[in-house]
Amino acid sequence: MDSVLIANRGEIAVRVIRAAKELGMRTIAIYSEIDRDALHVELADEAWNVGTAPASESYLNIDRIVTIAREARAEAVHPGYGFLAENAHFASAVLDAGLVWVGPPPDAIASMGDKISSRKAAEKAGVRGVPGTLDALEDAAAVRAVADEYGYPVAIKAAHGGGGKGLKVVWEAEELERAFESAAREADMYFGDPEVYVEKYLTKPRHIEAQIVFDDHGNGVFLGERDCSVQRRHQKLIEEAPAVGFTPDQRAALGKAALAVAEAAGYRNAGTVEFLLDRDGEEFYFLEMNTRLQVEHTVTEMVTGVDLVHEQFRVAAGEDLSITDTPVPNGHAIELRINAEDPSRNFLPNPGTIVAYREPNGFGVRVDSGVTAGSRISQYYDNLIAKLVVWASDREAAIKRAQRALAEFEITGVPTTIPAHQLVLGNETFLAGAHHTKFMEDEVDLSGLSRPVAPTLPADENLIERDVTVEVGGRRFEVRLWTPEVVAPTAGPAAPRRRPPKLERKAPAAEDAGVVVAPMQGTIVKVHRKAGDAVKANQPLCVLEAMKMENEIRSPVDGDIVELRVQA
């Protein structure tokens, strides 16, 4: 393969572009209209406009992406993760166009992407799953019957989902109907299918996943496990390799189970088999398989020395894997996801513009990012800014290195998860390796964190030389121009140059004003009430979706709804 189109954006697009260039490949980026100046666009050898800002009109537009790949004379397509990475139809479309698909076969994606069929495949492979249904449930009554059988809590999960989308935990029967509606709505929104199933919700388990990779020559390798137990909203924040306290016998059993599941699915390329380890640490259950490169693949690379993206390209080219046996982990690695979220407000996503940006550095520090100062974190996409990855000879040293690197990481303009990470790294439960999937919500006190205030954007410089982006036939080009500075005309003395506005966070209207203000921009996906309704404090009013998360907007006080100016 001499050229590859990366069907993604952000840090994963940057990651793949760099790996492809190391292999001597021509790299082709795609971008939406608001990503014209993104880092992945600058780093690629060429870039093509794929559509407008909404993902459905750009990064999820299969026909447009395949057309661009043909016009750009790409030989292969790498999907990264998210968007179309686990879309069997997209994989088939790429192959039907005569291109190389850098991923697993479409049949394996379809089989393992459907969480119900993947549970059935695991059962056939002799790998036990979390107790639950093996069929989709069509209504809340069917969910209630299963919950009555297993007992509460239960988890309602999207059959074709992942990443915490379409997953709702039900602790009491009264919550069930609303949770079912929300899970089905998210499933339909993100994965195009409202089907859901139910599992018994394990309390305080550890989330352990196995990295595997298969080639076309009968070689399958287990590359070790990762602990992904530090989560919020069922989405990962911190990942480690190897898992703390994991014994060689546990590692061998996990690897055997993961390879069996992948082999049963006819899997090829890199993938991840996820498990839940019960609170006693004695039994693990198959959870799901992700048929793509994971966000947290970096920690496996750091302790094995294996470049997983290089391996993906080797497999796609029909070559043998560069490794044949499970490597012994060398040292300890930790990844911390730096997201545009406000931990002081329950990790509320916050789109905005990054004003200042400085990455940490030094021995054992790696930063995978897709942003620079001035980059815009859009409400249309995931809010991941960067991944801080550290390596050291052991876990204690890795934690200290992570603390040092976090202190060096400077990001202003949007709130980030950095303060939450600093609290976790100093938490005794985490330091002891006793954390679990509810640890962040149950044991980390975020009440002392203050809401950050964004600084003023720097003033424009008085430049005559200008770089302009133009598009010809949909392809992006950089053009350098020298033009006189435009100054606004004035009737009197020369007016001072206009300064950019401050990116300050305005407080919402006071509660006694009787107005409920959305905490962020987004899409109203459900309205619970109507004008004239009486509500109590903390009762839900509507559901606002933004940056791949649903946020329930609640009434701040008791009162009557006089006016309702929103609809789904």
Coordinates of C-alpha atoms in Angstrom, one line a residue:
M1 CA 0.0 0.0 0.0
D2 CA 1.3 3.4 -1.0
S3 CA -1.5 5.6 0.1
V4 CA -4.2 5.7 2.8
L5 CA -7.3 7.8 3.5
I6 CA -8.0 8.3 7.2
A7 CA -11.8 8.4 7.6
N8 CA -11.7 10.3 10.9
R9 CA -10.6 13.4 12.7
G10 CA -8.8 14.6 15.9
E11 CA -6.1 12.8 17.7
I12 CA -6.7 9.4 16.2
A13 CA -6.4 10.8 12.7
V14 CA -3.1 12.4 13.7
R15 CA -2.0 9.1 15.2
V16 CA -2.7 7.1 12.0
I17 CA -1.2 9.8 9.8
R18 CA 2.1 9.6 11.7
A19 CA 2.2 5.8 11.6
A20 CA 1.4 5.8 7.9
K21 CA 4.1 8.3 7.1
E22 CA 6.6 6.2 9.0
L23 CA 5.7 3.4 6.6
G24 CA 6.3 5.6 3.6
M25 CA 2.6 6.0 2.7
R26 CA 0.9 9.1 1.2
T27 CA -1.7 10.3 3.7
I28 CA -5.1 11.7 2.8
A29 CA -7.2 13.5 5.4
I30 CA -10.9 14.4 5.3
Y31 CA -12.4 17.3 7.2
S32 CA -15.8 19.0 7.8
E33 CA -16.2 22.7 7.3
I34 CA -15.4 23.6 10.9
D35 CA -12.3 21.4 10.8
R36 CA -10.5 23.2 8.0
D37 CA -7.6 24.3 10.2
A38 CA -7.4 21.1 12.3
L39 CA -4.1 19.5 13.1
H40 CA -4.8 16.3 11.2
V41 CA -5.5 18.4 8.1
E42 CA -2.2 20.2 8.4
L43 CA -0.2 17.0 8.9
A44 CA -1.7 15.0 6.0
D45 CA -0.2 15.1 2.5
E46 CA -3.5 16.3 1.2
A47 CA -7.0 17.0 2.6
W48 CA -10.5 16.9 1.2
N49 CA -13.7 18.6 2.4
V50 CA -16.2 15.9 3.3
G51 CA -19.2 18.1 4.3
T52 CA -20.8 20.4 6.8
A53 CA -20.3 20.3 10.6
P54 CA -22.8 17.7 11.7
A55 CA -21.2 14.2 11.6
S56 CA -24.2 12.8 9.7
E57 CA -23.3 15.1 6.8
S58 CA -19.5 14.6 6.9
Y59 CA -17.7 12.0 8.9
L60 CA -20.6 9.6 8.7
N61 CA -21.3 10.2 5.0
I62 CA -20.2 6.8 3.5
D63 CA -20.9 7.7 -0.1
R64 CA -18.9 10.9 0.0
I65 CA -16.0 9.3 1.8
V66 CA -15.7 6.5 -0.7
T67 CA -16.0 9.0 -3.5
I68 CA -13.1 11.0 -2.1
A69 CA -11.0 7.9 -1.6
R70 CA -11.4 7.1 -5.3
E71 CA -10.8 10.7 -6.5
A72 CA -7.7 11.0 -4.3
R73 CA -6.4 7.7 -5.6
A74 CA -6.1 6.2 -2.2
E75 CA -5.3 2.5 -2.0
A76 CA -6.6 1.9 1.5
V77 CA -8.9 3.4 4.1
H78 CA -8.2 3.4 7.9
P79 CA -11.3 4.3 10.0
G80 CA -9.6 5.1 13.3
Y81 CA -12.1 4.6 16.1
G82 CA -15.6 6.0 16.5
F83 CA -17.7 7.3 13.6
L84 CA -17.7 4.5 11.0
A85 CA -15.0 2.3 12.5
E86 CA -17.4 -0.4 13.5
N87 CA -19.8 0.0 10.6
A88 CA -20.0 -3.2 8.6
H89 CA -21.7 -1.4 5.7
F90 CA -18.9 1.1 5.5
A91 CA -16.3 -1.7 5.5
S92 CA -18.1 -3.4 2.7
A93 CA -18.4 -0.2 0.7
V94 CA -14.7 0.3 0.9
L95 CA -14.0 -3.2 -0.2
D96 CA -16.5 -3.0 -3.0
A97 CA -14.8 0.1 -4.3
G98 CA -11.6 -2.0 -4.8
L99 CA -9.9 -0.4 -1.8
V100 CA -8.0 -2.0 1.1
W101 CA -9.9 -1.9 4.4
V102 CA -7.6 -1.5 7.4
G103 CA -9.8 -3.3 9.9
P104 CA -11.6 -6.6 10.5
P105 CA -13.9 -8.3 7.9
P106 CA -17.4 -6.9 7.6
D107 CA -18.9 -10.1 8.8
A108 CA -16.8 -10.0 12.0
I109 CA -17.8 -6.3 12.6
A110 CA -21.5 -7.2 12.1
S111 CA -21.3 -10.2 14.4
M112 CA -19.4 -8.6 17.2
G113 CA -20.8 -5.1 16.8
D114 CA -24.2 -6.5 17.6
K115 CA -23.8 -7.0 21.4
I116 CA -26.5 -9.7 21.5
S117 CA -24.9 -11.8 18.7
S118 CA -21.5 -11.2 20.3
R119 CA -22.8 -12.6 23.6
K120 CA -24.0 -15.7 21.7
A121 CA -20.7 -16.1 20.0
A122 CA -18.8 -15.9 23.3
E123 CA -21.2 -18.5 24.8
K124 CA -20.4 -20.9 21.9
A125 CA -16.7 -20.2 22.5
G126 CA -17.1 -21.3 26.1
V127 CA -16.7 -17.9 27.5
R128 CA -19.3 -16.8 30.0
G129 CA -21.0 -13.5 29.7
V130 CA -22.5 -11.2 32.3
P131 CA -25.9 -12.8 33.2
G132 CA -28.6 -11.3 31.0
T133 CA -30.8 -11.7 27.9
L134 CA -29.6 -13.1 24.6
D135 CA -32.4 -11.4 22.6
A136 CA -33.5 -7.8 22.0
L137 CA -36.3 -6.5 24.1
E138 CA -39.0 -4.4 22.5
D139 CA -40.6 -2.5 25.3
A140 CA -40.3 -1.5 28.9
A141 CA -42.6 -4.3 30.1
A142 CA -40.2 -7.0 28.7
V143 CA -37.3 -5.2 30.5
R144 CA -39.3 -5.2 33.7
A145 CA -39.9 -8.9 33.5
V146 CA -36.1 -9.5 33.2
A147 CA -35.3 -7.1 36.0
D148 CA -37.8 -8.9 38.2
E149 CA -36.0 -12.2 37.5
Y150 CA -32.5 -11.0 38.1
G151 CA -33.2 -8.3 40.7
Y152 CA -32.1 -4.7 40.6
P153 CA -29.9 -3.0 39.5
V154 CA -29.9 -4.0 35.8
A155 CA -28.2 -2.4 32.9
I156 CA -30.2 -1.6 29.7
K157 CA -27.7 -1.5 26.8
A158 CA -27.8 -0.7 23.1
A159 CA -27.5 -3.9 21.1
H160 CA -25.3 -2.2 18.5
G161 CA -23.5 0.3 20.7
G162 CA -20.5 1.0 22.8
G163 CA -18.6 3.7 24.6
G164 CA -21.3 4.2 27.2
K165 CA -23.8 5.4 24.6
G166 CA -27.3 3.8 25.0
L167 CA -26.5 2.4 28.4
K168 CA -28.7 3.1 31.3
V169 CA -28.5 1.6 34.8
V170 CA -31.8 1.1 36.6
W171 CA -31.7 0.8 40.4
E172 CA -35.4 0.9 41.1
A173 CA -38.5 -0.2 39.2
E174 CA -39.8 3.4 39.1
E175 CA -36.8 4.4 36.9
L176 CA -37.3 1.6 34.4
E177 CA -39.6 3.1 31.8
R178 CA -37.7 6.4 31.5
A179 CA -34.3 4.5 31.3
F180 CA -35.7 2.2 28.6
E181 CA -36.8 5.2 26.5
S182 CA -33.5 7.0 26.9
A183 CA -31.4 4.0 26.1
A184 CA -33.4 3.2 23.0
R185 CA -33.3 6.9 21.9
E186 CA -29.5 7.1 22.3
A187 CA -29.1 3.7 20.5
D188 CA -31.1 5.0 17.6
M189 CA -29.3 8.4 17.6
Y190 CA -25.7 7.0 17.7
F191 CA -26.0 3.6 16.1
G192 CA -29.1 3.8 13.9
D193 CA -30.9 1.0 15.7
P194 CA -33.0 1.3 18.8
E195 CA -32.6 -2.3 19.9
V196 CA -31.6 -2.9 23.5
Y197 CA -31.0 -5.8 25.8
V198 CA -30.6 -6.2 29.5
E199 CA -27.8 -7.5 31.8
K200 CA -27.5 -7.9 35.5
Y201 CA -25.6 -4.8 36.7
L202 CA -22.5 -5.9 38.6
T203 CA -21.7 -3.5 41.5
K204 CA -18.2 -2.3 41.9
P205 CA -16.5 -4.6 39.3
R206 CA -13.2 -3.9 37.6
H207 CA -13.3 -3.3 33.8
I208 CA -10.5 -5.3 32.3
E209 CA -9.9 -5.6 28.5
A210 CA -7.7 -7.8 26.4
Q211 CA -5.8 -6.5 23.3
I212 CA -5.7 -9.1 20.5
V213 CA -4.5 -9.0 16.9
F214 CA -4.9 -11.6 14.1
D215 CA -3.4 -11.9 10.6
D216 CA -4.6 -13.9 7.6
H217 CA -2.0 -16.7 8.2
G218 CA -3.5 -18.2 11.3
N219 CA -1.5 -16.1 13.7
G220 CA -3.4 -14.7 16.7
V221 CA -1.6 -12.9 19.6
F222 CA -2.8 -11.7 23.0
L223 CA -0.9 -8.5 23.8
G224 CA -1.9 -8.2 27.4
E225 CA -4.6 -6.6 29.5
R226 CA -5.6 -3.1 30.4
D227 CA -7.5 -1.9 33.5
C228 CA -10.1 0.7 32.5
S229 CA -12.0 1.0 35.8
V230 CA -11.8 4.7 36.3
Q231 CA -14.9 5.9 34.6
R232 CA -17.6 8.6 34.6
R233 CA -21.0 8.1 32.9
H234 CA -19.8 4.6 32.0
Q235 CA -17.1 6.1 29.8
K236 CA -13.4 5.6 30.6
L237 CA -11.2 8.4 32.0
I238 CA -8.0 6.5 33.0
E239 CA -6.5 3.3 31.7
E240 CA -3.5 1.3 32.8
A241 CA -1.4 -1.6 31.6
P242 CA -0.8 -4.0 33.0
A243 CA -3.8 -4.3 35.4
V244 CA -2.7 -3.8 39.0
G245 CA -2.7 -7.0 41.1
F246 CA -3.4 -9.2 38.0
T247 CA -1.7 -12.6 38.5
P248 CA 0.1 -14.5 35.7
D249 CA -2.7 -17.2 35.9
Q250 CA -5.4 -14.6 35.5
R251 CA -3.5 -13.0 32.6
A252 CA -3.2 -16.4 30.9
A253 CA -6.9 -17.3 31.4
L254 CA -8.0 -13.8 30.1
G255 CA -5.8 -14.1 27.0
K256 CA -7.1 -17.6 26.3
A257 CA -10.7 -16.4 26.6
A258 CA -10.1 -13.3 24.4
L259 CA -8.5 -15.3 21.6
A260 CA -11.3 -17.9 21.7
V261 CA -14.0 -15.2 21.3
A262 CA -12.1 -13.5 18.4
E263 CA -11.4 -16.8 16.7
A264 CA -15.1 -17.8 16.9
A265 CA -15.9 -14.6 15.1
G266 CA -13.4 -15.2 12.3
Y267 CA -11.6 -12.0 13.4
R268 CA -8.7 -10.4 11.6
N269 CA -6.7 -7.2 12.5
A270 CA -6.5 -5.5 15.9
G271 CA -9.4 -5.7 18.3
T272 CA -10.3 -5.6 22.0
V273 CA -12.3 -8.1 24.0
E274 CA -13.7 -6.5 27.2
F275 CA -14.5 -8.2 30.5
L276 CA -15.9 -7.4 33.9
L277 CA -13.9 -8.8 36.9
D278 CA -16.2 -9.3 39.9
R279 CA -15.6 -7.3 43.1
D280 CA -13.9 -10.3 44.7
G281 CA -11.4 -10.5 41.8
E282 CA -12.2 -14.2 41.3
E283 CA -14.3 -14.5 38.2
F284 CA -14.5 -12.5 35.0
Y285 CA -17.3 -12.2 32.5
F286 CA -17.3 -11.4 28.8
L287 CA -18.8 -7.9 28.2
E288 CA -18.3 -7.1 24.5
M289 CA -15.8 -6.9 21.7
N290 CA -14.7 -3.7 20.1
T291 CA -13.8 -4.4 16.4
R292 CA -11.4 -1.5 16.0
L293 CA -8.4 0.3 17.6
Q294 CA -9.3 1.4 21.1
V295 CA -8.7 4.9 22.4
E296 CA -6.5 3.4 25.1
H297 CA -4.3 1.3 22.8
T298 CA -1.4 3.5 23.7
V299 CA -0.8 1.9 27.1
T300 CA -0.4 -1.5 25.5
E301 CA 2.1 0.0 23.1
M302 CA 4.1 1.5 25.9
V303 CA 4.5 -1.7 27.9
T304 CA 5.0 -4.1 24.9
G305 CA 6.9 -1.9 22.4
V306 CA 4.5 -3.0 19.7
D307 CA 3.1 -0.2 17.4
L308 CA -0.5 -1.4 16.9
V309 CA -1.2 0.9 14.0
H310 CA 1.8 -0.6 12.2
E311 CA 0.4 -4.0 12.9
Q312 CA -2.9 -3.0 11.5
F313 CA -1.3 -2.0 8.2
R314 CA 0.8 -5.2 8.1
V315 CA -2.4 -7.3 8.4
A316 CA -4.3 -5.3 5.9
A317 CA -1.4 -5.7 3.4
G318 CA -1.5 -9.5 3.9
E319 CA 1.7 -9.7 5.8
D320 CA 2.5 -11.8 8.9
L321 CA 2.3 -10.2 12.3
S322 CA 5.7 -8.9 13.6
I323 CA 5.1 -10.8 16.9
T324 CA 4.1 -14.4 17.5
D325 CA 3.8 -14.7 21.3
T326 CA 2.3 -12.7 24.2
P327 CA 5.0 -10.2 25.3
V328 CA 6.0 -9.9 28.9
P329 CA 4.9 -6.4 30.0
N330 CA 7.8 -4.0 30.6
G331 CA 7.1 -1.5 33.3
H332 CA 3.8 0.3 33.8
A333 CA 1.8 2.7 31.6
I334 CA -1.1 5.0 32.4
E335 CA -3.3 7.0 30.0
L336 CA -5.3 10.0 31.2
R337 CA -8.0 11.3 28.9
I338 CA -8.0 15.1 28.8
N339 CA -11.6 16.1 27.8
A340 CA -13.3 19.4 27.5
E341 CA -15.5 18.8 30.5
D342 CA -16.1 20.6 33.8
P343 CA -15.5 18.2 36.7
S344 CA -16.9 20.7 39.2
R345 CA -20.3 20.4 37.4
N346 CA -20.5 16.6 37.1
F347 CA -18.2 16.5 34.1
L348 CA -20.5 18.7 32.0
P349 CA -19.2 18.8 28.4
N350 CA -18.0 22.3 27.4
P351 CA -17.4 23.3 23.8
G352 CA -15.3 26.3 23.1
T353 CA -12.0 27.6 21.8
I354 CA -8.6 26.6 23.3
V355 CA -6.7 29.8 24.0
A356 CA -3.4 28.6 25.4
Y357 CA -2.1 25.1 24.9
R358 CA 1.2 23.6 26.1
E359 CA 1.9 19.9 26.3
P360 CA 4.2 18.3 29.0
N361 CA 7.3 16.5 27.9
G362 CA 10.3 14.5 29.2
F363 CA 11.3 10.9 29.6
G364 CA 8.4 8.5 29.7
V365 CA 5.8 11.1 28.6
R366 CA 3.7 10.8 25.4
V367 CA 0.9 13.1 24.3
D368 CA -1.5 12.1 21.5
S369 CA -3.6 15.1 20.6
G370 CA -5.3 16.7 17.6
V371 CA -5.3 20.3 18.8
T372 CA -3.2 23.5 19.1
A373 CA -3.8 26.9 20.6
G374 CA -6.8 28.3 18.8
S375 CA -8.4 24.9 18.1
R376 CA -12.2 24.8 18.5
I377 CA -13.8 22.1 20.6
S378 CA -17.1 21.6 18.8
Q379 CA -20.4 20.5 20.2
Y380 CA -20.8 18.3 17.1
Y381 CA -18.0 15.8 18.1
D382 CA -16.5 14.0 20.9
N383 CA -14.9 16.3 23.5
L384 CA -11.5 14.5 23.8
I385 CA -8.7 17.1 23.6
A386 CA -5.7 14.9 24.2
K387 CA -4.4 11.7 25.8
L388 CA -1.6 12.0 28.3
V389 CA 0.3 8.7 28.4
V390 CA 3.1 8.0 30.9
W391 CA 5.5 5.1 31.3
A392 CA 7.8 4.1 34.2
S393 CA 9.5 1.1 35.6
D394 CA 6.6 0.4 38.0
R395 CA 3.1 1.7 38.9
E396 CA 4.2 4.0 41.7
A397 CA 6.8 5.7 39.5
A398 CA 4.3 6.0 36.7
I399 CA 1.8 7.7 39.0
K400 CA 4.4 10.2 40.1
R401 CA 5.4 10.9 36.5
A402 CA 1.7 11.4 35.6
Q403 CA 1.3 13.9 38.5
R404 CA 4.3 15.8 37.3
A405 CA 3.1 15.8 33.7
L406 CA -0.4 17.0 34.6
A407 CA 1.1 19.9 36.5
E408 CA 2.9 20.9 33.3
F409 CA -0.1 20.5 31.0
E410 CA -1.5 24.0 30.2
I411 CA -4.9 24.3 28.6
T412 CA -7.0 27.5 28.9
G413 CA -10.2 28.6 27.2
V414 CA -12.2 25.5 28.1
P415 CA -12.4 23.6 31.4
T416 CA -10.8 20.1 31.3
T417 CA -10.6 16.9 33.3
I418 CA -7.1 17.7 34.5
P419 CA -8.2 18.7 38.0
A420 CA -10.2 15.4 38.4
H421 CA -7.2 13.4 37.3
Q422 CA -5.0 15.1 39.9
L423 CA -7.5 14.1 42.6
V424 CA -7.7 10.5 41.4
L425 CA -3.9 10.2 41.4
G426 CA -3.8 11.3 45.0
N427 CA -6.7 9.1 46.1
E428 CA -5.7 6.3 48.6
T429 CA -8.1 3.8 47.0
F430 CA -6.6 4.3 43.6
L431 CA -3.1 4.2 44.9
A432 CA -3.9 0.9 46.5
G433 CA -5.2 -0.5 43.3
A434 CA -8.7 -1.1 44.9
H435 CA -10.7 1.2 42.5
H436 CA -13.7 -0.1 40.5
T437 CA -16.1 1.2 37.9
K438 CA -18.1 3.3 40.4
F439 CA -15.0 4.6 42.1
M440 CA -15.1 8.0 40.5
E441 CA -18.7 8.6 41.4
D442 CA -18.7 7.1 44.8
E443 CA -15.2 7.9 46.3
V444 CA -13.7 10.9 44.6
D445 CA -14.8 14.2 46.1
L446 CA -15.0 16.8 43.4
S447 CA -16.9 19.4 45.6
G448 CA -13.7 21.4 46.2
L449 CA -13.1 22.1 42.5
S450 CA -13.9 25.6 41.3
R451 CA -15.3 26.4 37.9
P452 CA -12.6 27.8 35.7
V453 CA -12.9 31.2 34.0
A454 CA -11.7 31.4 30.5
P455 CA -9.1 34.1 29.7
T456 CA -9.3 36.8 27.0
L457 CA -8.3 35.7 23.6
P458 CA -5.0 37.3 22.5
A459 CA -5.3 40.3 20.1
D460 CA -4.7 39.8 16.4
E461 CA -1.2 40.7 15.3
N462 CA -0.6 43.3 12.6
L463 CA 0.4 41.0 9.8
I464 CA 0.6 41.7 6.1
E465 CA 1.5 38.2 5.0
R466 CA -1.5 35.9 5.2
D467 CA -2.1 32.2 4.7
V468 CA -5.5 31.4 3.2
T469 CA -7.2 28.0 2.8
V470 CA -9.0 27.4 -0.5
E471 CA -10.8 24.4 -2.0
V472 CA -10.6 23.3 -5.6
G473 CA -12.9 20.5 -6.5
G474 CA -13.3 19.7 -2.8
R475 CA -9.6 19.3 -2.3
R476 CA -7.9 21.6 0.3
F477 CA -4.9 23.8 -0.6
E478 CA -2.9 26.4 1.4
V479 CA -2.2 29.6 -0.4
R480 CA 0.0 32.4 0.9
L481 CA -1.1 36.0 0.2
W482 CA 0.3 39.4 1.0
T483 CA -2.5 41.9 1.5
P484 CA -2.8 45.3 3.3
E485 CA -4.4 45.3 6.7
V486 CA -8.0 46.2 6.6
V487 CA -8.8 49.0 9.1
A488 CA -12.4 50.1 9.8
P489 CA -13.0 53.7 8.5
T490 CA -13.7 56.4 11.0
A491 CA -15.0 60.0 10.8
G492 CA -12.6 61.3 13.4
P493 CA -9.3 60.3 14.8
A494 CA -8.1 56.7 14.1
A495 CA -10.1 54.3 16.0
P496 CA -8.3 51.7 18.1
R497 CA -8.3 48.2 16.6
R498 CA -11.1 46.0 17.7
R499 CA -10.1 43.4 20.3
P500 CA -11.6 39.9 20.2
P501 CA -14.3 39.4 22.8
K502 CA -13.6 37.7 26.1
L503 CA -14.5 34.0 26.4
E504 CA -16.1 34.5 29.7
R505 CA -18.7 32.2 31.2
K506 CA -21.8 34.1 31.9
A507 CA -23.9 32.9 34.8
P508 CA -27.4 31.7 33.9
A509 CA -30.4 33.8 34.9
A510 CA -31.1 33.8 38.6
E511 CA -33.6 31.2 39.8
D512 CA -35.9 33.9 41.1
A513 CA -36.2 35.3 37.6
G514 CA -38.2 32.2 36.7
V515 CA -36.0 31.2 33.8
V516 CA -34.3 27.8 33.3
V517 CA -31.2 28.2 31.1
A518 CA -29.5 25.3 29.3
P519 CA -26.0 24.9 30.7
M520 CA -24.5 24.5 27.2
Q521 CA -25.4 24.4 23.5
G522 CA -27.0 21.2 22.3
T523 CA -30.0 19.4 20.9
I524 CA -33.2 18.9 22.8
V525 CA -34.0 15.2 22.3
K526 CA -37.0 14.9 24.7
V527 CA -39.3 17.3 26.6
H528 CA -40.9 15.8 29.7
R529 CA -43.4 18.7 30.5
K530 CA -45.8 21.1 28.9
A531 CA -46.8 24.7 29.5
G532 CA -49.2 24.8 32.5
D533 CA -47.6 21.9 34.3
A534 CA -46.7 22.2 38.0
V535 CA -43.2 20.9 38.8
K536 CA -41.2 20.2 42.0
A537 CA -37.6 21.1 42.5
N538 CA -35.2 18.7 40.8
Q539 CA -37.9 17.2 38.6
P540 CA -36.7 16.6 35.0
L541 CA -37.9 19.1 32.4
C542 CA -36.1 18.0 29.2
V543 CA -33.1 16.1 27.9
L544 CA -30.4 18.0 26.1
E545 CA -27.8 16.1 24.0
A546 CA -24.4 17.5 23.3
M547 CA -20.9 16.2 22.6
K548 CA -22.2 12.6 22.6
M549 CA -23.8 12.9 26.0
E550 CA -27.4 13.2 27.3
N551 CA -27.9 15.8 30.0
E552 CA -31.2 16.0 31.9
I553 CA -32.2 19.5 32.6
R554 CA -34.1 19.8 35.9
S555 CA -36.2 22.4 37.6
P556 CA -34.2 24.4 40.1
V557 CA -37.4 25.2 42.2
D558 CA -41.0 24.3 42.8
G559 CA -43.3 26.2 40.4
D560 CA -45.6 26.3 37.4
I561 CA -44.4 26.3 33.8
V562 CA -45.8 29.4 32.3
E563 CA -44.0 29.3 28.9
L564 CA -42.2 26.5 27.2
R565 CA -40.1 27.6 24.2
V566 CA -38.3 24.3 23.3
Q567 CA -39.4 21.1 21.5
A568 CA -37.6 17.9 20.5

